[in-house]
Short mmCIF file of C-alpha atoms and ligand atoms in Angstrom, two decimals:
data_model
loop_
_atom_site.label_atom_id
_atom_site.label_comp_id
_atom_site.label_asym_id
_atom_site.label_seq_id
_atom_site.Cartn_x
_atom_site.Cartn_y
_atom_site.Cartn_z
CA MET A 1 -31.38 -90.36 60.06
CA LYS A 2 -29.58 -87.13 59.15
CA GLU A 3 -31.00 -87.23 55.56
CA ILE A 4 -34.50 -87.89 56.89
CA LEU A 5 -34.24 -84.83 59.16
CA GLU A 6 -32.91 -82.52 56.40
CA ASP A 7 -35.63 -83.71 54.02
CA LEU A 8 -38.24 -83.00 56.71
CA LEU A 9 -36.89 -79.49 57.22
CA THR A 10 -37.04 -78.74 53.46
CA ARG A 11 -40.62 -79.98 53.16
CA ALA A 12 -41.80 -78.26 56.33
CA THR A 13 -40.28 -74.87 55.39
CA ALA A 14 -41.86 -75.06 51.90
CA ALA A 15 -45.23 -75.98 53.41
CA VAL A 16 -45.09 -73.00 55.82
CA ALA A 17 -44.21 -70.59 53.00
CA ALA A 18 -47.08 -71.89 50.85
CA THR A 19 -49.80 -71.16 53.42
CA THR A 20 -52.17 -68.28 52.67
CA THR A 21 -54.51 -68.47 55.67
CA LEU A 22 -54.09 -68.96 59.42
CA ASP A 23 -56.09 -72.24 59.20
CA GLU A 24 -53.66 -73.66 56.62
CA LEU A 25 -50.75 -72.63 58.85
CA GLU A 26 -52.23 -74.40 61.90
CA ALA A 27 -52.62 -77.57 59.80
CA VAL A 28 -48.92 -77.47 58.84
CA ASP A 29 -48.01 -76.88 62.51
CA THR A 30 -50.01 -79.95 63.56
CA ALA A 31 -48.60 -82.09 60.71
CA PHE A 32 -44.99 -81.51 61.76
CA LEU A 33 -45.05 -80.52 65.41
CA GLY A 34 -48.45 -81.85 66.61
CA ARG A 35 -48.13 -83.42 70.06
CA LYS A 36 -49.71 -86.76 69.09
CA GLN A 37 -48.82 -87.50 65.47
CA GLY A 38 -46.52 -84.65 64.38
CA GLU A 39 -43.81 -85.95 62.01
CA LEU A 40 -40.95 -84.28 63.91
CA THR A 41 -42.50 -85.08 67.29
CA ASN A 42 -42.49 -88.76 66.32
CA ILE A 43 -38.82 -88.61 65.29
CA LEU A 44 -37.88 -86.93 68.59
CA ARG A 45 -39.82 -89.56 70.46
CA GLY A 46 -37.83 -92.36 68.70
CA VAL A 47 -34.38 -90.83 69.40
CA LYS A 48 -34.11 -92.75 72.65
CA ASP A 49 -34.10 -96.06 70.70
CA LEU A 50 -31.08 -95.11 68.54
CA SER A 51 -27.44 -96.12 69.14
CA VAL A 52 -25.42 -93.80 71.40
CA GLU A 53 -23.56 -92.27 68.45
CA GLU A 54 -26.75 -91.73 66.35
CA LYS A 55 -28.58 -90.41 69.42
CA ARG A 56 -25.94 -87.71 69.88
CA ILE A 57 -25.97 -86.48 66.26
CA ALA A 58 -29.66 -86.93 65.39
CA GLY A 59 -30.90 -85.70 68.77
CA SER A 60 -29.16 -82.37 68.61
CA ARG A 61 -30.04 -81.77 64.89
CA ALA A 62 -33.70 -82.69 65.48
CA ASN A 63 -33.90 -80.12 68.28
CA GLU A 64 -32.29 -77.46 66.09
CA ILE A 65 -34.82 -78.20 63.33
CA LYS A 66 -37.68 -77.96 65.83
CA ILE A 67 -36.53 -74.46 66.84
CA GLU A 68 -36.10 -73.38 63.17
CA LEU A 69 -39.56 -74.63 62.34
CA GLU A 70 -41.17 -72.94 65.34
CA THR A 71 -39.49 -69.65 64.36
CA ALA A 72 -40.72 -69.94 60.74
CA LEU A 73 -44.25 -70.72 61.92
CA ALA A 74 -44.31 -67.73 64.32
CA ALA A 75 -43.09 -65.32 61.62
CA ARG A 76 -45.64 -66.60 59.11
CA ARG A 77 -48.43 -66.42 61.73
CA GLU A 78 -47.62 -62.74 62.40
CA LEU A 79 -47.64 -61.89 58.69
CA LEU A 80 -50.94 -63.67 57.97
CA GLN A 81 -52.52 -62.02 61.01
CA GLU A 82 -51.50 -58.54 59.79
CA GLN A 83 -52.86 -59.29 56.31
CA SER A 84 -56.17 -60.53 57.64
CA GLU A 85 -56.54 -57.37 59.79
CA ASP A 86 -55.72 -55.14 56.77
CA THR A 87 -58.47 -56.58 54.66
CA THR A 88 -61.12 -56.63 57.35
CA PHE A 89 -63.72 -53.92 56.87
CA ASP A 90 -67.25 -53.46 57.99
CA ILE A 91 -69.48 -53.36 54.92
CA SER A 92 -72.37 -52.04 56.99
CA GLU A 93 -70.47 -48.92 58.07
CA PRO A 94 -72.16 -45.71 56.77
CA VAL A 95 -70.16 -43.71 54.20
CA LEU A 96 -68.84 -40.45 55.64
CA PRO A 97 -68.95 -37.31 53.47
CA ARG A 98 -65.50 -36.53 51.97
CA ALA A 99 -63.61 -33.99 54.05
CA SER A 100 -63.08 -30.68 52.32
CA HIS A 101 -59.36 -29.92 52.00
CA GLY A 102 -59.41 -26.41 50.54
CA THR A 103 -56.79 -25.10 48.09
CA LEU A 104 -53.98 -22.59 48.11
CA HIS A 105 -55.19 -19.01 47.70
CA PRO A 106 -54.63 -17.71 44.12
CA ILE A 107 -52.21 -15.07 45.46
CA THR A 108 -50.21 -17.77 47.27
CA GLN A 109 -50.19 -19.78 44.04
CA ILE A 110 -48.88 -16.91 41.93
CA SER A 111 -46.33 -16.03 44.61
CA GLU A 112 -45.01 -19.61 44.63
CA ILE A 113 -44.79 -19.70 40.80
CA LEU A 114 -42.74 -16.47 40.90
CA GLU A 115 -40.54 -17.57 43.80
CA LYS A 116 -39.58 -20.72 41.84
CA PHE A 117 -38.94 -18.70 38.69
CA PHE A 118 -36.72 -16.17 40.47
CA ALA A 119 -34.88 -18.87 42.41
CA GLY A 120 -33.87 -20.24 38.97
CA LEU A 121 -32.32 -16.84 38.16
CA GLY A 122 -30.40 -16.79 41.45
CA PHE A 123 -32.72 -14.50 43.44
CA THR A 124 -33.22 -15.20 47.12
CA THR A 125 -36.65 -14.72 48.76
CA LEU A 126 -36.89 -12.39 51.78
CA SER A 127 -39.75 -11.22 53.94
CA GLY A 128 -40.07 -8.20 56.19
CA PRO A 129 -42.39 -6.29 58.54
CA GLU A 130 -45.82 -5.04 57.50
CA LEU A 131 -45.79 -2.52 60.36
CA GLU A 132 -42.94 -0.37 59.10
CA HIS A 133 -40.97 2.68 60.16
CA ASP A 134 -41.47 5.83 58.06
CA TYR A 135 -37.74 5.77 57.30
CA PHE A 136 -37.71 2.46 55.37
CA ASN A 137 -41.09 3.00 53.70
CA PHE A 138 -40.39 6.57 52.55
CA GLU A 139 -37.26 8.43 53.59
CA ALA A 140 -34.66 5.78 52.72
CA LEU A 141 -36.41 5.60 49.31
CA HIS A 142 -35.75 9.27 48.71
CA ILE A 143 -39.30 10.36 49.60
CA ALA A 144 -38.89 13.26 52.06
CA PRO A 145 -41.71 14.07 54.56
CA ASP A 146 -43.10 16.84 52.35
CA HIS A 147 -42.67 14.96 49.04
CA PRO A 148 -45.88 14.90 46.94
CA ALA A 149 -45.33 11.17 46.21
CA ARG A 150 -46.60 10.53 49.74
CA ASP A 151 -50.07 11.67 48.70
CA MET A 152 -50.27 8.76 46.24
CA GLN A 153 -49.50 6.31 49.03
CA ASP A 154 -51.57 7.40 52.01
CA THR A 155 -51.81 4.60 54.56
CA PHE A 156 -52.81 3.62 58.10
CA TYR A 157 -50.74 5.20 60.88
CA ILE A 158 -50.32 4.10 64.47
CA LYS A 159 -52.06 6.43 66.92
CA ASP A 160 -49.60 8.61 68.88
CA HIS A 161 -46.65 7.12 66.88
CA PRO A 162 -46.76 8.87 63.48
CA GLU A 163 -43.36 7.42 62.53
CA TRP A 164 -44.90 3.91 62.43
CA LEU A 165 -47.24 2.94 59.58
CA MET A 166 -48.61 -0.04 57.64
CA ARG A 167 -46.21 -0.32 54.69
CA THR A 168 -47.55 0.98 51.39
CA HIS A 169 -45.26 -1.12 49.19
CA THR A 170 -42.74 -3.96 49.49
CA SER A 171 -40.05 -1.51 48.27
CA SER A 172 -39.69 -0.82 52.02
CA MET A 173 -37.51 -3.96 52.09
CA GLN A 174 -34.87 -2.64 49.65
CA VAL A 175 -32.72 -0.72 52.11
CA ARG A 176 -33.40 -3.18 54.94
CA ALA A 177 -32.18 -6.12 52.81
CA LEU A 178 -29.08 -4.35 51.44
CA ARG A 179 -28.09 -3.18 54.92
CA GLU A 180 -28.53 -6.69 56.29
CA TYR A 181 -26.83 -8.70 53.51
CA GLY A 182 -24.70 -6.15 51.61
CA ALA A 183 -23.97 -6.26 47.87
CA PRO A 184 -23.85 -7.99 45.44
CA LEU A 185 -27.36 -9.22 46.14
CA ALA A 186 -30.39 -10.35 44.10
CA ALA A 187 -33.60 -10.73 46.10
CA ILE A 188 -37.38 -10.79 45.80
CA MET A 189 -39.64 -9.68 48.62
CA PRO A 190 -43.29 -10.75 48.38
CA GLY A 191 -45.79 -9.48 50.96
CA ARG A 192 -48.93 -7.70 52.02
CA CYS A 193 -49.24 -3.91 51.63
CA TYR A 194 -51.80 -1.32 52.75
CA ARG A 195 -53.13 1.94 51.40
CA ASN A 196 -55.90 4.28 52.45
CA GLU A 197 -57.89 3.78 49.23
CA ALA A 198 -61.46 4.26 48.15
CA THR A 199 -61.84 0.63 47.01
CA ASP A 200 -63.09 -0.32 43.55
CA VAL A 201 -62.65 -3.24 41.12
CA ARG A 202 -58.89 -2.53 40.82
CA HIS A 203 -58.01 -1.07 44.22
CA GLU A 204 -58.09 -2.57 47.71
CA HIS A 205 -56.92 -1.16 51.06
CA THR A 206 -55.00 -4.44 51.55
CA PHE A 207 -53.21 -6.07 48.63
CA HIS A 208 -50.04 -7.96 47.72
CA GLN A 209 -46.90 -6.89 45.93
CA MET A 210 -43.57 -8.51 45.12
CA ASP A 211 -40.54 -6.25 44.91
CA GLY A 212 -37.26 -7.44 43.53
CA PHE A 213 -33.82 -6.01 42.92
CA MET A 214 -30.36 -6.91 41.72
CA VAL A 215 -27.38 -4.89 42.94
CA GLY A 216 -23.80 -5.48 41.85
CA PRO A 217 -20.73 -3.80 40.35
CA LYS A 218 -22.07 -3.46 36.76
CA ILE A 219 -25.81 -4.04 36.69
CA SER A 220 -27.48 -2.23 33.78
CA PHE A 221 -30.92 -1.45 32.39
CA ALA A 222 -30.41 -4.27 29.85
CA GLU A 223 -30.45 -6.82 32.67
CA LEU A 224 -33.68 -5.32 34.03
CA LYS A 225 -35.32 -5.64 30.60
CA GLY A 226 -34.13 -9.24 30.22
CA VAL A 227 -35.48 -10.29 33.63
CA LEU A 228 -38.87 -8.61 33.09
CA LEU A 229 -39.30 -10.16 29.62
CA ALA A 230 -38.38 -13.64 30.91
CA LEU A 231 -40.84 -13.19 33.78
CA ALA A 232 -43.72 -12.03 31.54
CA GLN A 233 -43.16 -14.90 29.08
CA HIS A 234 -42.93 -17.42 31.94
CA LEU A 235 -46.31 -16.25 33.27
CA TYR A 236 -48.27 -15.55 30.10
CA GLY A 237 -46.58 -17.52 27.31
CA PRO A 238 -43.69 -17.11 24.83
CA ASP A 239 -45.53 -14.62 22.57
CA THR A 240 -45.90 -12.07 25.37
CA GLU A 241 -44.18 -8.74 24.80
CA VAL A 242 -43.08 -6.19 27.40
CA ARG A 243 -43.45 -2.44 26.89
CA LEU A 244 -41.54 -0.01 29.11
CA ARG A 245 -42.51 3.66 29.25
CA PRO A 246 -41.03 6.42 31.40
CA LYS A 247 -42.66 6.89 34.80
CA PHE A 248 -41.55 8.86 37.83
CA TYR A 249 -40.77 7.03 41.06
CA PRO A 250 -38.54 8.98 43.51
CA PHE A 251 -36.42 5.88 44.28
CA VAL A 252 -35.40 4.95 40.72
CA GLU A 253 -33.64 6.89 37.96
CA PRO A 254 -34.70 6.31 35.21
CA GLY A 255 -38.08 4.88 36.21
CA VAL A 256 -40.49 2.96 34.01
CA ASN A 257 -44.01 1.73 33.89
CA GLY A 258 -44.02 -1.91 32.68
CA GLU A 259 -46.82 -3.33 30.57
CA VAL A 260 -47.35 -6.79 29.07
CA THR A 261 -49.39 -7.91 26.05
CA CYS A 262 -53.03 -8.05 27.14
CA VAL A 263 -53.76 -11.64 28.17
CA PHE A 264 -57.44 -11.29 27.26
CA CYS A 265 -57.22 -10.02 23.64
CA LYS A 266 -53.61 -11.09 22.93
CA GLY A 267 -52.68 -7.53 21.94
CA LYS A 268 -55.57 -6.88 19.52
CA GLY A 269 -57.19 -4.32 21.83
CA CYS A 270 -60.21 -4.82 24.10
CA LYS A 271 -62.23 -3.08 26.82
CA LEU A 272 -59.98 -4.37 29.61
CA CYS A 273 -56.77 -3.00 28.09
CA LYS A 274 -58.63 0.14 27.02
CA HIS A 275 -57.89 -0.85 23.39
CA THR A 276 -54.14 -0.40 23.83
CA GLY A 277 -53.27 -4.13 23.60
CA PHE A 278 -51.17 -3.82 26.80
CA LEU A 279 -51.84 -4.12 30.53
CA GLU A 280 -49.82 -2.40 33.24
CA VAL A 281 -48.36 -4.88 35.71
CA PHE A 282 -45.23 -3.38 37.26
CA GLY A 283 -43.13 -0.36 38.09
CA ALA A 284 -39.36 -0.57 37.72
CA GLY A 285 -36.11 1.29 37.14
CA MET A 286 -32.46 1.74 38.07
CA ILE A 287 -32.00 2.22 41.83
CA HIS A 288 -31.45 5.90 42.68
CA PRO A 289 -27.93 6.74 44.01
CA GLU A 290 -29.53 8.19 47.19
CA VAL A 291 -31.15 4.82 47.92
CA LEU A 292 -27.80 3.05 47.47
CA ARG A 293 -26.23 5.56 49.88
CA ALA A 294 -29.02 4.89 52.43
CA ALA A 295 -28.08 1.22 52.11
CA ASN A 296 -24.44 2.14 52.95
CA LEU A 297 -23.26 1.39 49.39
CA ASN A 298 -21.11 3.59 47.18
CA PRO A 299 -23.02 4.46 43.94
CA GLU A 300 -19.67 4.79 42.14
CA GLU A 301 -18.98 1.14 42.93
CA PHE A 302 -22.45 -0.42 42.73
CA SER A 303 -25.51 -0.08 40.52
CA GLY A 304 -28.73 -2.02 40.42
CA PHE A 305 -32.26 -2.34 39.14
CA ALA A 306 -35.49 -2.70 41.11
CA PHE A 307 -39.03 -3.63 40.17
CA GLY A 308 -42.36 -3.88 41.98
CA LEU A 309 -45.08 -6.24 40.81
CA GLY A 310 -48.70 -5.99 41.85
CA LEU A 311 -49.10 -9.65 42.87
CA THR A 312 -52.83 -9.12 43.23
CA ARG A 313 -52.97 -7.77 39.69
CA LEU A 314 -50.92 -10.68 38.31
CA ALA A 315 -53.23 -13.21 40.02
CA MET A 316 -56.29 -11.44 38.58
CA LEU A 317 -54.83 -11.65 35.07
CA LYS A 318 -53.68 -15.24 35.39
CA TYR A 319 -56.95 -16.57 36.81
CA GLY A 320 -59.35 -14.17 35.06
CA VAL A 321 -60.68 -12.48 38.23
CA SER A 322 -62.53 -9.28 37.37
CA ASP A 323 -62.87 -7.66 40.83
CA VAL A 324 -59.89 -7.33 43.19
CA ARG A 325 -62.19 -7.33 46.24
CA LEU A 326 -63.09 -11.00 45.65
CA LEU A 327 -59.53 -11.97 46.55
CA GLN A 328 -59.75 -10.56 50.08
CA ASN A 329 -63.23 -11.57 51.22
CA SER A 330 -62.56 -15.26 52.04
CA SER A 331 -65.72 -16.55 50.35
CA VAL A 332 -65.34 -20.33 50.04
CA ASN A 333 -67.64 -20.38 47.00
CA PHE A 334 -65.20 -18.11 45.19
CA LEU A 335 -61.94 -19.59 46.49
CA GLU A 336 -62.74 -23.27 45.88
CA GLN A 337 -62.52 -22.62 42.11
CA PHE A 338 -58.72 -22.42 42.30
C1 FA5 B 1 -45.07 1.00 43.79
O1 FA5 B 1 -45.68 0.57 44.79
C2 FA5 B 1 -43.57 0.93 43.69
N1 FA5 B 1 -43.02 0.60 44.96
C3 FA5 B 1 -43.15 -0.08 42.60
C4 FA5 B 1 -41.71 0.03 42.23
C5 FA5 B 1 -40.79 -0.81 42.84
C6 FA5 B 1 -41.29 0.93 41.25
C7 FA5 B 1 -39.42 -0.72 42.52
C8 FA5 B 1 -39.94 1.02 40.91
C9 FA5 B 1 -39.03 0.19 41.53
P1 FA5 B 1 -47.23 1.52 42.45
O2 FA5 B 1 -47.86 2.42 43.44
O3 FA5 B 1 -47.45 1.83 41.02
O4 FA5 B 1 -45.65 1.40 42.64
O5 FA5 B 1 -47.76 0.00 42.72
C10 FA5 B 1 -47.24 -1.10 42.02
C11 FA5 B 1 -48.37 -2.09 41.70
O6 FA5 B 1 -49.05 -2.45 42.92
C12 FA5 B 1 -49.47 -1.50 40.82
O7 FA5 B 1 -49.12 -1.65 39.46
C13 FA5 B 1 -50.66 -2.35 41.18
O8 FA5 B 1 -50.63 -3.57 40.44
C14 FA5 B 1 -50.41 -2.68 42.63
N2 FA5 B 1 -51.25 -1.83 43.48
C15 FA5 B 1 -51.00 -0.56 43.91
N3 FA5 B 1 -52.02 -0.10 44.65
C16 FA5 B 1 -52.93 -1.10 44.73
C17 FA5 B 1 -54.21 -1.26 45.38
N4 FA5 B 1 -54.74 -0.28 46.14
N5 FA5 B 1 -54.89 -2.42 45.23
C18 FA5 B 1 -54.34 -3.43 44.49
N6 FA5 B 1 -53.14 -3.35 43.86
C19 FA5 B 1 -52.45 -2.20 43.97
#
């Protein structure tokens, strides 16, 4: 009797596993456990006619097998039910138009490319306030209240609070960051800036910059050059060259104007690069000792370089946008190209 029961269990389990529809499963259920002619039901019914010893052994095993089989059937039933629900669809249902998902703004895209690049060089990304105090935007950067450099960066002031203004550059974060985290420190600071500009194809009243700096015990101009070259080649390809020419910024000494090989004519000279073969994309230099002092650092102990990229300009070059104002006006027709 024991062999008959084990053989039944093997066959029944295999039959359950082989079913692919709920109808097939019900047929297996009836064949083994059906109330009238189920194979196991019949065996259980005949247990009473066995000897006392056989009744004890076969009876308890037959009941165990019944429970095992019921469990296997229930599990299979659940699985087949799920599968049949998954594949049920209404072929008469009307097709809905595909939802529009939008894309990341080109300035966000370029900012993320740069953040990844700088993270690889060990720079941390920081952000700071757009409504800034005059001190961090100008004075801490060695631009006194009557300094002519202020004329180049006129901005929007807060009525009755002339010491508060919309920041004109992300350089406003330099002293804030160094005061907060100390040196050595390498950081980039992307963000929105504002200037009181007469807007044209290259100038907006609201635009994006990314400042960066590295301050440590022996940071030199060579490191600045290396970082800027690696950055330009990462963005515009390995043949890109960087040209640095002297430029005055009150917060760096020496200061430079950084240009890269024109991405449109590859250095041959065209209308966009005014036939020079180069396009201006950043300002940079060695951090002025007065700025280090404002950051509570000793210029005898620490030196550093700083650079400021026009993120808006970089995005225009990378994606071939000819008018800066297109980037601010939120036109879906324009933005969905990116
Ligand atoms: C500065 O703003 C300096 N803070 C950069 C700097 C940082 C120099 C650290 C040295 C060390 P500048 O005013 O040149 O410099 O602006 C830098 C870039 O911002 C420009 O090359 C340009 O790409 C972008 N930019 C400036 N004004 C506008 C504007 N109105 N619209 C769009 N982009 C602008």
